[in-house]
Short mmCIF file of C-alpha atoms in Angstrom, two decimals:
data_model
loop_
_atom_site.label_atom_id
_atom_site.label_comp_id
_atom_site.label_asym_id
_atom_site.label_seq_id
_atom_site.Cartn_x
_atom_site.Cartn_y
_atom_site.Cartn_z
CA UNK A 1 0.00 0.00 0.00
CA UNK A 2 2.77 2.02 0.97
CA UNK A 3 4.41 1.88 -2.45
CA UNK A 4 1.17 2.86 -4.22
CA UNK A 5 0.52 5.67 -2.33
CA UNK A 6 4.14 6.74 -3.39
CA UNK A 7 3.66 5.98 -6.51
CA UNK A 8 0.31 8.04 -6.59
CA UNK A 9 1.93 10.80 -4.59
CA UNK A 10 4.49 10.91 -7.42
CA UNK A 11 1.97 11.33 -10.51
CA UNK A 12 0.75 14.13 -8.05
CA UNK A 13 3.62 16.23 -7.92
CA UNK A 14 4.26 15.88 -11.12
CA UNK A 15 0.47 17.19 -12.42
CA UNK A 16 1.38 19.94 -9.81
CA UNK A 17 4.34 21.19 -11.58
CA UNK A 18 2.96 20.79 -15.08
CA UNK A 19 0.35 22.61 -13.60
CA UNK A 20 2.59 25.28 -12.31
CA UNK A 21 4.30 25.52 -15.77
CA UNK A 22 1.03 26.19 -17.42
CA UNK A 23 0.09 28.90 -15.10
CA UNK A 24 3.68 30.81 -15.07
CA UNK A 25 4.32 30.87 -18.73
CA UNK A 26 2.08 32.50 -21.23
CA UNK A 27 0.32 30.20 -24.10
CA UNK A 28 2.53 30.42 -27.10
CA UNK A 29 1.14 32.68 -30.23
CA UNK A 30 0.23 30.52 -33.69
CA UNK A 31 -1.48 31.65 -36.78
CA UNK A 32 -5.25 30.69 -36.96
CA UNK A 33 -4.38 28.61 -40.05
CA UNK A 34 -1.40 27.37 -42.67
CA UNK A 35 -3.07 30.12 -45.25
CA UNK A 36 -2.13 33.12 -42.61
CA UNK A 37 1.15 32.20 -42.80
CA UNK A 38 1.59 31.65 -46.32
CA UNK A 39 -0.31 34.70 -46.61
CA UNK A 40 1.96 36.98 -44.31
CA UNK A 41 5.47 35.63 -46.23
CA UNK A 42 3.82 36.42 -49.56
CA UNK A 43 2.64 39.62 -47.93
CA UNK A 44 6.23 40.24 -46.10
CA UNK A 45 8.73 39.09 -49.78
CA UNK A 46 6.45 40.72 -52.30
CA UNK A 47 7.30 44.80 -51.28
CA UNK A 48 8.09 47.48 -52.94
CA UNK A 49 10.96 46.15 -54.61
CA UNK A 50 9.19 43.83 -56.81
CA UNK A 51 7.43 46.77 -58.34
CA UNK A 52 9.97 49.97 -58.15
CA UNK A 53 13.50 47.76 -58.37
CA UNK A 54 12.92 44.49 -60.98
CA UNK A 55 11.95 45.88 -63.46
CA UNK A 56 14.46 48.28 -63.77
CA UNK A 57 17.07 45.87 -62.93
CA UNK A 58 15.96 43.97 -65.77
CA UNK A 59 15.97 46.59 -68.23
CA UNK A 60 19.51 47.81 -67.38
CA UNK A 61 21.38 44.27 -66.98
CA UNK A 62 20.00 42.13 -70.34
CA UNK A 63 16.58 42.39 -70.33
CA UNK A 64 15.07 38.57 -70.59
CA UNK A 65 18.55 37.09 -70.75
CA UNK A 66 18.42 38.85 -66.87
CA UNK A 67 16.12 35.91 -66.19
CA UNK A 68 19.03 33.52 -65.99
CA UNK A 69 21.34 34.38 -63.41
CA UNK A 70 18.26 35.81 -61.00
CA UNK A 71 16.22 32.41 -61.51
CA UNK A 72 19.76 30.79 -60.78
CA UNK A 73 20.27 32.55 -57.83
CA UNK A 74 16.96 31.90 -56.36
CA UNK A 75 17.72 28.35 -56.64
CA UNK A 76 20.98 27.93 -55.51
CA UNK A 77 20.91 30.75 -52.82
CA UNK A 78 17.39 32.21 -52.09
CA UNK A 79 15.49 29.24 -51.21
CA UNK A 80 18.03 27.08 -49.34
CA UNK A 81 18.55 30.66 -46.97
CA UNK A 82 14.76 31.01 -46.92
CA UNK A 83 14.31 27.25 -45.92
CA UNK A 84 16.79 27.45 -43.55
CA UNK A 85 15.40 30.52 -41.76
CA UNK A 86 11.95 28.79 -41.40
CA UNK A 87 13.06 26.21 -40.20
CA UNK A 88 15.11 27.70 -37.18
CA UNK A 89 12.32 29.43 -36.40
CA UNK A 90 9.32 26.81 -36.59
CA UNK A 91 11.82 24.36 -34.95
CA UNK A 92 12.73 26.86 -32.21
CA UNK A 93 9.62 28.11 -31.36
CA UNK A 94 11.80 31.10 -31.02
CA UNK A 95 12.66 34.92 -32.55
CA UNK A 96 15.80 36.29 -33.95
CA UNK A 97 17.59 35.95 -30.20
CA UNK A 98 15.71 32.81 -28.61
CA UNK A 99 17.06 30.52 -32.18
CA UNK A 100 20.25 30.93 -30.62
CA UNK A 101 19.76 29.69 -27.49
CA UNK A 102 21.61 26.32 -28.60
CA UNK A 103 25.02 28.69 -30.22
CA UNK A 104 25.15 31.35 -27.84
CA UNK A 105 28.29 32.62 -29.82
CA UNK A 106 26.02 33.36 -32.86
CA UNK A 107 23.42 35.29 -31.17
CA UNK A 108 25.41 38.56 -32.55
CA UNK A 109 23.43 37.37 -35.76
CA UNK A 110 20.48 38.37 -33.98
CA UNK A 111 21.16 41.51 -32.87
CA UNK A 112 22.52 42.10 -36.36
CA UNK A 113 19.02 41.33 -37.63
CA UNK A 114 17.14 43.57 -35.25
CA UNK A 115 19.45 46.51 -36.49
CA UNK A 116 18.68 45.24 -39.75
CA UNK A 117 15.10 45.41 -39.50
CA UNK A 118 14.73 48.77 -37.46
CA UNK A 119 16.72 50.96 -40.12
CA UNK A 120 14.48 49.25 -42.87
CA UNK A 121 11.44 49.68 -41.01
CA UNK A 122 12.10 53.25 -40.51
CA UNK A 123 12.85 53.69 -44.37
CA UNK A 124 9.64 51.61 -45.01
CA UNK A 125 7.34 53.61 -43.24
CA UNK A 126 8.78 57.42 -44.83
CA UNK A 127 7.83 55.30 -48.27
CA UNK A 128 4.59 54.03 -46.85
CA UNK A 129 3.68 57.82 -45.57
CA UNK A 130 4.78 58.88 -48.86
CA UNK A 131 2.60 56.87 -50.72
CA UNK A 132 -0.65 58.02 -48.13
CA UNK A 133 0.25 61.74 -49.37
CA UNK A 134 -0.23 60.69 -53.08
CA UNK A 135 -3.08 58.85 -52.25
CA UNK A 136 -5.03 61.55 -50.58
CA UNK A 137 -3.52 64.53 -53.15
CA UNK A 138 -4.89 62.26 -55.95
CA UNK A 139 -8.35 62.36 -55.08
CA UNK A 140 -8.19 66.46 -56.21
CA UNK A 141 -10.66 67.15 -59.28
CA UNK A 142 -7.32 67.94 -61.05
CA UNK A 143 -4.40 65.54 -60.34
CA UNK A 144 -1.57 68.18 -58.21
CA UNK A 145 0.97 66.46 -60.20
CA UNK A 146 -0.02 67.50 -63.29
CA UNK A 147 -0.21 71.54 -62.60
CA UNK A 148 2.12 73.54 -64.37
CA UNK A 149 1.11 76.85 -62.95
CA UNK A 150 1.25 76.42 -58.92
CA UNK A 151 4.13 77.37 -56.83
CA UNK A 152 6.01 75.42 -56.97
CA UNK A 153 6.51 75.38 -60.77
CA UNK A 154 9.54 76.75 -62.26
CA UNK A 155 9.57 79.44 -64.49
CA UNK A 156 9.56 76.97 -67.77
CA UNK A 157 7.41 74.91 -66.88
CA UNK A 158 5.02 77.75 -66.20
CA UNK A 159 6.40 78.97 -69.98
CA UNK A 160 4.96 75.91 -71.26
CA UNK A 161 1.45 76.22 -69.50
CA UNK A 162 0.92 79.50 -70.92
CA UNK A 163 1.86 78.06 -74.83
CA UNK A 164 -0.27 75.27 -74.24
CA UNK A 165 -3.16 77.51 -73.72
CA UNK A 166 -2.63 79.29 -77.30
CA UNK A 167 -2.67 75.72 -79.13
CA UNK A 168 -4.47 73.91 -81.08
CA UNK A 169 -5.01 69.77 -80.90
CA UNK A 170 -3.62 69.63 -83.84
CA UNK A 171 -0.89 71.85 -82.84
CA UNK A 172 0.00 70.16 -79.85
CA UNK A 173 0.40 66.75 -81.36
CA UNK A 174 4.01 65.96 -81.44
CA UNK A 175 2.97 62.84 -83.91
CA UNK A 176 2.54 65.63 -87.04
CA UNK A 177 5.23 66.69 -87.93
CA UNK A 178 3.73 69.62 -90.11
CA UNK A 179 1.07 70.59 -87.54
CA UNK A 180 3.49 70.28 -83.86
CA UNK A 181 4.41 73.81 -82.64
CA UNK A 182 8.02 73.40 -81.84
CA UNK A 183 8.19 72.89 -85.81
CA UNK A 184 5.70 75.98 -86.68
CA UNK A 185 8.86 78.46 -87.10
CA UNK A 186 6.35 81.20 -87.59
CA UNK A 187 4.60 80.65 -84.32
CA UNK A 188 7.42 80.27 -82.35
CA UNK A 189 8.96 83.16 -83.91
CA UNK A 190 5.67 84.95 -82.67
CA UNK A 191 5.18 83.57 -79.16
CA UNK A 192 8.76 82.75 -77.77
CA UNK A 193 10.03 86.72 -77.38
CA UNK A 194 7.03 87.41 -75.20
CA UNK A 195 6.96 83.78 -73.00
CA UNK A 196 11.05 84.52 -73.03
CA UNK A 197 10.52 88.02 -71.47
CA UNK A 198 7.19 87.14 -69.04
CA UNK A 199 8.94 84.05 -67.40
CA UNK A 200 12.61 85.21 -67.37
CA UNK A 201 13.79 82.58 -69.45
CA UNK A 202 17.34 82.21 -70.85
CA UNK A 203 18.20 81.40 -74.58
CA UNK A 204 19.30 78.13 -73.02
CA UNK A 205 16.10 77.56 -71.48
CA UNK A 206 14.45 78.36 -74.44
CA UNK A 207 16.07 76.56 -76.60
CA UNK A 208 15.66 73.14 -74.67
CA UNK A 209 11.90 73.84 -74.41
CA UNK A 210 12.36 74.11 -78.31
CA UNK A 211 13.84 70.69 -78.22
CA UNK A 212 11.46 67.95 -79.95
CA UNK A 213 13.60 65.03 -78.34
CA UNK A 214 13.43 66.73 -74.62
CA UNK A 215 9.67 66.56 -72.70
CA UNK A 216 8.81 70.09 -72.59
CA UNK A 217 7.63 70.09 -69.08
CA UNK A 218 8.10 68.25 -66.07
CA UNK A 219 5.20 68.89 -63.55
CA UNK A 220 5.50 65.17 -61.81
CA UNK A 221 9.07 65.48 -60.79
CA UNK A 222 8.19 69.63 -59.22
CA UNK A 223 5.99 68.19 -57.36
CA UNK A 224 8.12 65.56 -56.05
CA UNK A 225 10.72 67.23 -55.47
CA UNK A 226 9.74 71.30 -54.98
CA UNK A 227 6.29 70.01 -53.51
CA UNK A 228 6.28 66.86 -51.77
CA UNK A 229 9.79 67.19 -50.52
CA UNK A 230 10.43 70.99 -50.69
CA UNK A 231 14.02 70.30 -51.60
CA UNK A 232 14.17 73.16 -54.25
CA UNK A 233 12.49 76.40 -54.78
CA UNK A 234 13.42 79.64 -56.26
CA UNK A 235 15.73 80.55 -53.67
CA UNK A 236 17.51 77.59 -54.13
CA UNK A 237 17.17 78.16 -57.81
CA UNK A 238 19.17 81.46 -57.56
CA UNK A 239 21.80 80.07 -55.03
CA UNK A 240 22.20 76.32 -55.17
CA UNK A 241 24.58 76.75 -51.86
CA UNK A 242 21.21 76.91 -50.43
CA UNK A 243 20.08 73.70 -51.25
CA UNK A 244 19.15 71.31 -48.86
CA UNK A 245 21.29 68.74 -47.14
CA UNK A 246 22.43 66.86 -44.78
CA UNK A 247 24.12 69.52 -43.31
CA UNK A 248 20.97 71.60 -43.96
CA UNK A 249 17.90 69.54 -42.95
CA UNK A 250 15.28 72.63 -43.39
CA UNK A 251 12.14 72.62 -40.89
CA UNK A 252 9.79 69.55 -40.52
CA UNK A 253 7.31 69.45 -43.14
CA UNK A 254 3.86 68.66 -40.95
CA UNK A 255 2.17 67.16 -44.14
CA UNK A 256 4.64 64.33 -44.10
CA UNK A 257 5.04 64.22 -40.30
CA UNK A 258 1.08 63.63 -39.99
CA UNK A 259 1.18 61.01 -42.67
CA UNK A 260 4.20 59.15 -40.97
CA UNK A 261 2.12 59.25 -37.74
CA UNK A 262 -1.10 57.74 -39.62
CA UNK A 263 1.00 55.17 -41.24
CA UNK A 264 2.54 54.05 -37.98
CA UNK A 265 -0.89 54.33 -36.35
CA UNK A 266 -1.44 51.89 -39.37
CA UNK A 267 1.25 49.29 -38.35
CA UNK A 268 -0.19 49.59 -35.15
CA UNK A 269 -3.62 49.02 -35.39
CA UNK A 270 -2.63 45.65 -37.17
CA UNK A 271 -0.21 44.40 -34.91
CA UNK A 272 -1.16 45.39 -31.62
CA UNK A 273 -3.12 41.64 -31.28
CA UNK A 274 -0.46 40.20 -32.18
CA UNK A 275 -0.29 37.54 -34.67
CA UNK A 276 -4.03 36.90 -34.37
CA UNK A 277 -4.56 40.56 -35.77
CA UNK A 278 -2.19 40.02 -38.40
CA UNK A 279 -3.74 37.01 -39.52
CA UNK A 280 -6.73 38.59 -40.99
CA UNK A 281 -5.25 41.55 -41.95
CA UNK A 282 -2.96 39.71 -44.65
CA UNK A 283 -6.44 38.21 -46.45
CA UNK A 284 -6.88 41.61 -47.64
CA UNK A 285 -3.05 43.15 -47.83
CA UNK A 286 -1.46 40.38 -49.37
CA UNK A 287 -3.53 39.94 -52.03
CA UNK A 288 -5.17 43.25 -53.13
CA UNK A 289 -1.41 44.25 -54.86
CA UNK A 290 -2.04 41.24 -56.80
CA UNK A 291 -5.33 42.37 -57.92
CA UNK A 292 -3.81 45.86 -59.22
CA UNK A 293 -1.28 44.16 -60.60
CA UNK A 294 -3.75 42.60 -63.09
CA UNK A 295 -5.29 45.39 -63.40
CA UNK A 296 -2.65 47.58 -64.71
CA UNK A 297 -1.21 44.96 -67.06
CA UNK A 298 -4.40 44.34 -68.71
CA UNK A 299 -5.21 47.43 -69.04
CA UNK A 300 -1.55 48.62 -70.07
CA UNK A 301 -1.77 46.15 -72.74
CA UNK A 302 -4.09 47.98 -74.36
CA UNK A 303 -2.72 51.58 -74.36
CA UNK A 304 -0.47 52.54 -77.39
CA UNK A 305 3.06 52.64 -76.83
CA UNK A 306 2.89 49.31 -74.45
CA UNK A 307 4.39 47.28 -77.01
CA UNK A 308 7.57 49.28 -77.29
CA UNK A 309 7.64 49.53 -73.60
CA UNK A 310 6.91 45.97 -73.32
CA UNK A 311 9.51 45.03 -76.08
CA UNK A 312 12.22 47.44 -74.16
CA UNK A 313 11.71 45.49 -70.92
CA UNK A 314 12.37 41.92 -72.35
CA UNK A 315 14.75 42.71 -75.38
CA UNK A 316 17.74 40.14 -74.55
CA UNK A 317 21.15 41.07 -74.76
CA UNK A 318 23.33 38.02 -74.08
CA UNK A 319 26.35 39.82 -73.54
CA UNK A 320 25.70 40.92 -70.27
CA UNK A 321 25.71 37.44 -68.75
CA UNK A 322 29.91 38.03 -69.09
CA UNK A 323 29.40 40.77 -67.09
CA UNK A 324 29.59 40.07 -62.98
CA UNK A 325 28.27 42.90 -62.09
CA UNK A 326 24.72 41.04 -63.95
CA UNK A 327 25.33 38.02 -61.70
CA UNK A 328 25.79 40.52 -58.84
CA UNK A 329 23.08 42.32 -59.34
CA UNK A 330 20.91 39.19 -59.62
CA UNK A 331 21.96 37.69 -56.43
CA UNK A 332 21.43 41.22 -54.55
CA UNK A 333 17.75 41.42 -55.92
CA UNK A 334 17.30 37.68 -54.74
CA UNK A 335 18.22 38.41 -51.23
CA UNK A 336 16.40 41.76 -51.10
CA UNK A 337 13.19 40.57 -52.66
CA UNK A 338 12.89 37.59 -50.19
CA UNK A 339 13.81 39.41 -47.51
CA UNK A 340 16.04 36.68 -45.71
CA UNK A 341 18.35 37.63 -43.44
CA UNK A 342 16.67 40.35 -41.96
CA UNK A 343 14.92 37.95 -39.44
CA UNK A 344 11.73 38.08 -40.51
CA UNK A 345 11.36 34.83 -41.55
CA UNK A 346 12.54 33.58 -38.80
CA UNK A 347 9.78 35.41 -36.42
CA UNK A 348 6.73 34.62 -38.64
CA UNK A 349 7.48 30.75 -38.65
CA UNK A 350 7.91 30.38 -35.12
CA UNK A 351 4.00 30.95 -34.63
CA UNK A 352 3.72 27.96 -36.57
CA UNK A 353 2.83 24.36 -35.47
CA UNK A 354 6.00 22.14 -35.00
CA UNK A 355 4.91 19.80 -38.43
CA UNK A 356 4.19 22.77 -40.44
CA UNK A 357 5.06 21.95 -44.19
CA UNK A 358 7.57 24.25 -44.61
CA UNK A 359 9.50 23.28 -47.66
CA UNK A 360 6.02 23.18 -49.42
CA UNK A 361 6.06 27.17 -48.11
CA UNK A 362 9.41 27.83 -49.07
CA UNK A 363 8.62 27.00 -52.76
CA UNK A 364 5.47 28.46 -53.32
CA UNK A 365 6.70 31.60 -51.52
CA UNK A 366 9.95 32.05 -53.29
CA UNK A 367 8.50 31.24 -56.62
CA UNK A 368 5.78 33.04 -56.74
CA UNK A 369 7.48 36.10 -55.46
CA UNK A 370 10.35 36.38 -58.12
CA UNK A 371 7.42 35.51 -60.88
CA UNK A 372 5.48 38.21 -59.49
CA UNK A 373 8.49 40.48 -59.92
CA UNK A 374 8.82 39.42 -63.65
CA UNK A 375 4.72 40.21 -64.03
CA UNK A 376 4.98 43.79 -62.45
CA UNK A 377 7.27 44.56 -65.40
CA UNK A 378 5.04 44.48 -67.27
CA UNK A 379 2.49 46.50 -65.69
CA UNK A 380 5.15 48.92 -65.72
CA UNK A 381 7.00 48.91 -68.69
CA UNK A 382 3.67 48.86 -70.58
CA UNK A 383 2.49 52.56 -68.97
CA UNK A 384 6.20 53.42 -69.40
CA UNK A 385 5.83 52.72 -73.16
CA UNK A 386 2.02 54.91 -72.96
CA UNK A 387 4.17 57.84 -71.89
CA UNK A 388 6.86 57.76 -73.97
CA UNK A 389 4.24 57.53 -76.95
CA UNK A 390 2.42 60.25 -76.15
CA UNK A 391 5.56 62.50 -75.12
CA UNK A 392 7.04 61.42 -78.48
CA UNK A 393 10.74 60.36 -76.76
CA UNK A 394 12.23 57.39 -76.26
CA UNK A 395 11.22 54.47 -73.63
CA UNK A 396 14.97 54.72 -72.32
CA UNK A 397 14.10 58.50 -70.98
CA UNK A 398 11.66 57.73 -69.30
CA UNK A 399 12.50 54.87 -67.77
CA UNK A 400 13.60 55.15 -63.68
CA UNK A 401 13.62 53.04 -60.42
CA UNK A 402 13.01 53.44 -56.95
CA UNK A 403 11.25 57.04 -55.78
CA UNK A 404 11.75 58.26 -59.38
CA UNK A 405 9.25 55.31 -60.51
CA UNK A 406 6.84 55.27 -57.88
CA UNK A 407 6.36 58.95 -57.09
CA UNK A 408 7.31 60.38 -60.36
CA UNK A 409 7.44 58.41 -63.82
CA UNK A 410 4.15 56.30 -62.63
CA UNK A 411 2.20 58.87 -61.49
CA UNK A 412 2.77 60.85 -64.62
CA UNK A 413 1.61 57.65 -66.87
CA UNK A 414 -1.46 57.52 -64.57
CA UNK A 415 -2.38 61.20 -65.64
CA UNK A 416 -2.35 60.34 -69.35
CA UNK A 417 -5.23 57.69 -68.87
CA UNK A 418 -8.89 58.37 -68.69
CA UNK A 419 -10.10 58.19 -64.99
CA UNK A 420 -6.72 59.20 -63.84
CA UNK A 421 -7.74 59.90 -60.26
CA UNK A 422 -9.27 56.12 -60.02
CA UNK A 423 -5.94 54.62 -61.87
CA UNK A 424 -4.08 56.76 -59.00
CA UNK A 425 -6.06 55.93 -56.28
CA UNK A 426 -5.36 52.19 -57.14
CA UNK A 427 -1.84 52.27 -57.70
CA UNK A 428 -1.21 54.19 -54.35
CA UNK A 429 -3.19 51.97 -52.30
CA UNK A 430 -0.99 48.95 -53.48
CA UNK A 431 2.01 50.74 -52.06
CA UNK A 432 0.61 51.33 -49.41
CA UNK A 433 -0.44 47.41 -48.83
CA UNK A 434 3.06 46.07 -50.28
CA UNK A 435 4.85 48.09 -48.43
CA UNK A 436 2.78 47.17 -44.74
CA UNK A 437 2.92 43.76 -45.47
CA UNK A 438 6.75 44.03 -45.08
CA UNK A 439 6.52 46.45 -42.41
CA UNK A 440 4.74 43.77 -40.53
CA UNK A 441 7.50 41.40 -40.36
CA UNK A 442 10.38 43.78 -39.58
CA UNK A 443 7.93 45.61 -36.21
CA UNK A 444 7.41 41.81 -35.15
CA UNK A 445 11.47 41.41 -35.79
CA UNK A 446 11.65 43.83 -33.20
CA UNK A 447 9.02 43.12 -31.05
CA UNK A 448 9.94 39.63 -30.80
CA UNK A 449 13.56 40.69 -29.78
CA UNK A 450 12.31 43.09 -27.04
CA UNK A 451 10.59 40.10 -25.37
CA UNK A 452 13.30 38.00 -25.55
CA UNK A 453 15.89 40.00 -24.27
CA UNK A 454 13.40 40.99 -21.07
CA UNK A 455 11.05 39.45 -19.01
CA UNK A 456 7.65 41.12 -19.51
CA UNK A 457 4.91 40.41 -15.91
CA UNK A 458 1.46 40.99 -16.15
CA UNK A 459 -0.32 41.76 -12.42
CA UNK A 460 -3.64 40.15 -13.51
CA UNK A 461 -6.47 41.44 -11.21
CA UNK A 462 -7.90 44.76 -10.07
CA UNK A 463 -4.14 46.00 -10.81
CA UNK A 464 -2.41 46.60 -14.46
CA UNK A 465 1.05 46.67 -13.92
CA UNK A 466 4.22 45.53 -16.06
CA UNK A 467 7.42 44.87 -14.67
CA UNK A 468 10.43 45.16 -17.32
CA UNK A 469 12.61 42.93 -15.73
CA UNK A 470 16.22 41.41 -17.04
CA UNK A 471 16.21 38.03 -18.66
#
């Protein structure tokens, strides 16, 4: 009797400390299904980059033949990085600090990550706040990037508004080549002493708004730059010692302060229950870009100029794969446009269950990511094609990356279309969703780091308290 009652006593204590461990540590966080996490690493790879940075990657290293070395790369360096990441993470249970629990040596990769991740974030969210202030200037009965008589207009492009007025259709058709005004010698001859005089122009200036192979105006890029930014205006016009730098950071703009507070207030509101939160938030933010996306490429197909722009994007030039600086530049898109290394991988799978299929993931994640790349070209190099028709230049000047593409070239190719302001509205609100998505990842990066490296308490009761205390 005396040994069962041991025995019992035994299976006791040991329901008493399971018990114990139950109540002291917190349940662990896990998506509400496989398709949330799919979801959020679509969401979290498929950014910004896809859309602003392939395409002009492309262009400038080979075209198609650029195809090769980045599908290479994603093969024998994207996916075995982005397998390995999800699986330290599922198999962990852990973030960017707790993987490394079993190397403590390597846990400087961690805090490497967190760095990582906050400097991006930061960058993200100026870009997603960016994007907000297009998005809200577009609804305007007249699109603000498009005016070429506000004030922040410089003198020629204010030159050009007031020809404009004085022509014709005809006349302003830089397709006829006996009907376009920069060719009517006679009404130049008439108009240009005048405009010269009115706007203070220079024979220089002049003569380059004379220029059939130069655009004659450039309202998108004022209003990036002299508007949006307020890195120019006339005074730094007359003195470019002026300009702003670094060195010369200028007041705070509040327009873009209040939309960097409503785009953090963003983040927030999606993250701030956790993965749960995020969850359902990615039904909507992962996939709406992919709905645009299809939108603008069908739709680009149509407009006249895409096939030039189309033909530009994927002309092949196999010479380029014996340059290294193609295979370099393929490798560096690979790792940017999956996003490994900066951690985020590694947080989002360790809300998964332990038998999570995660080389299934890892393949239709990193696949369909670099294909999506290769489909937003041509979404973009279509409407790139549109404007370079209609301006009657050449695809190669118009064609830009990064800020210049998002906030100046597209814009402009959205004001050429009918219903510009709903074409606008669309393309804004996918950056705004592609670039969250990633902004997810890299918060939780952080987050996740934070609660590793202390030990958060919660006084549950008639009390709220938290106690930051040292791991």
């Amino acid at each position: 009797m005396g040994r069962k009652s041991d025995f019992y006593d035994v299976e006791q204590i040991q329901r008493d400390n399971l018990q114990g461990e139950s109540n002291s540590e917190p349940k662990k966080e896990t998506w509400g299904g496989k398709l949330e996490f799919l979801l959020s690493c679509i969401g979290y790879c498929v950014g910004l980059g896809n859309v602003w940075r392939f395409p002009y990657l492309a262009y400038q290293n080979g075209g198609g033949v650029f195809f090769i070395p980045y599908f290479l790369m994603l093969f024998l360096c994207g996916i075995p990085i982005f397998l390995t990441e999800l699986s330290l993470g599922q198999y962990s249970g852990e973030g960017t600090l707790g993987v490394w629990k079993t190397v403590p040596a390597f846990k400087g990769i961690g805090y490497g990550m967190i760095a990582v991740s906050f400097f991006v974030m930061i960058y993200y969210n100026i870009v997603i706040a960016y994007s907000l202030h297009y998005l809200v200037a577009g609804f305007n009965k007249v699109l603000p990037w498009t005016e070429c008589n506000a004030w922040w207009n410089k003198n020629e492009t204010k030159a050009y508004c007031e020809i404009t007025k004085m022509l014709t259709p005809e006349m302003n058709d830089c397709r006829n080549n006996e009907t376009f005004w920069k060719l009517n010698s006679t009404f130049t001859d008439a108009v240009m002493p005048d405009i010269q005089d009115n706007y203070f122009l220079s024979d220089q200036q002049v003569t380059d708004l004379l220029d059939v192979s130069l655009k004659s105006s450039e309202p998108a890029e004022e209003y990036w730059f002299r508007r949006v930014l307020q890195l120019y205006n006339d005074e730094t016009d007359a003195n470019p010692e002026m300009k702003f730098t670094l060195d010369n950071l200028g007041v705070p703009l509040g327009e873009l302060v209040g939309a960097n507070f409503v785009a953090w207030l963003l983040v927030f509101l999606c993250l701030f229950k956790g993965v749960q939160s995020v969850g359902k938030v990615v039904y909507v933010t992962a996939t709406f870009p992919y709905v645009v996306l299809v939108i603008l490429v069908i739709f680009g197909a149509t407009l006249d100029g895409a096939k030039d722009g189309i033909t530009f994007y994927l002309k092949p030039d196999v010479s380029k794969l014996a340059d290294s600086g193609v295979w370099a530049a393929a490798a560096t898109q690979i790792f940017y446009s999956l996003g490994v290394t900066f951690g985020g991988l590694m947080v989002m799978s360790s809300y998964n269950e332990f038998d999570n299929n995660i080389l299934r993931d890892t393949f239709i994640v990193s696949c369909g990511n670099c294909f999506s790349s290769v489909f937003a070209g041509f979404g973009v190099f279509s409407f790139l094609g549109h404007m370079a028709y209609k301006n009657c230049i050449k695809v190669e000047d118009v064609v830009a990356s990064g800020p210049g593409l998002a906030f100046i070239a597209y814009p402009e190719a959205m004001s050429l279309l009918p219903a510009s302001q709903f074409f606008s509205a669309l393309f804004f609100i996918m950056l705004v969703t592609l670039g969250l998505d990633s902004q997810f990842a890299m918060v939780d990066v952080l987050i996740a780091g934070f609660w590793t490296s202390f030990q958060v308490a919660a006084m549950v009761g008639d009390e709220s308290l938290f106690s930051l205390l040292p791991a």
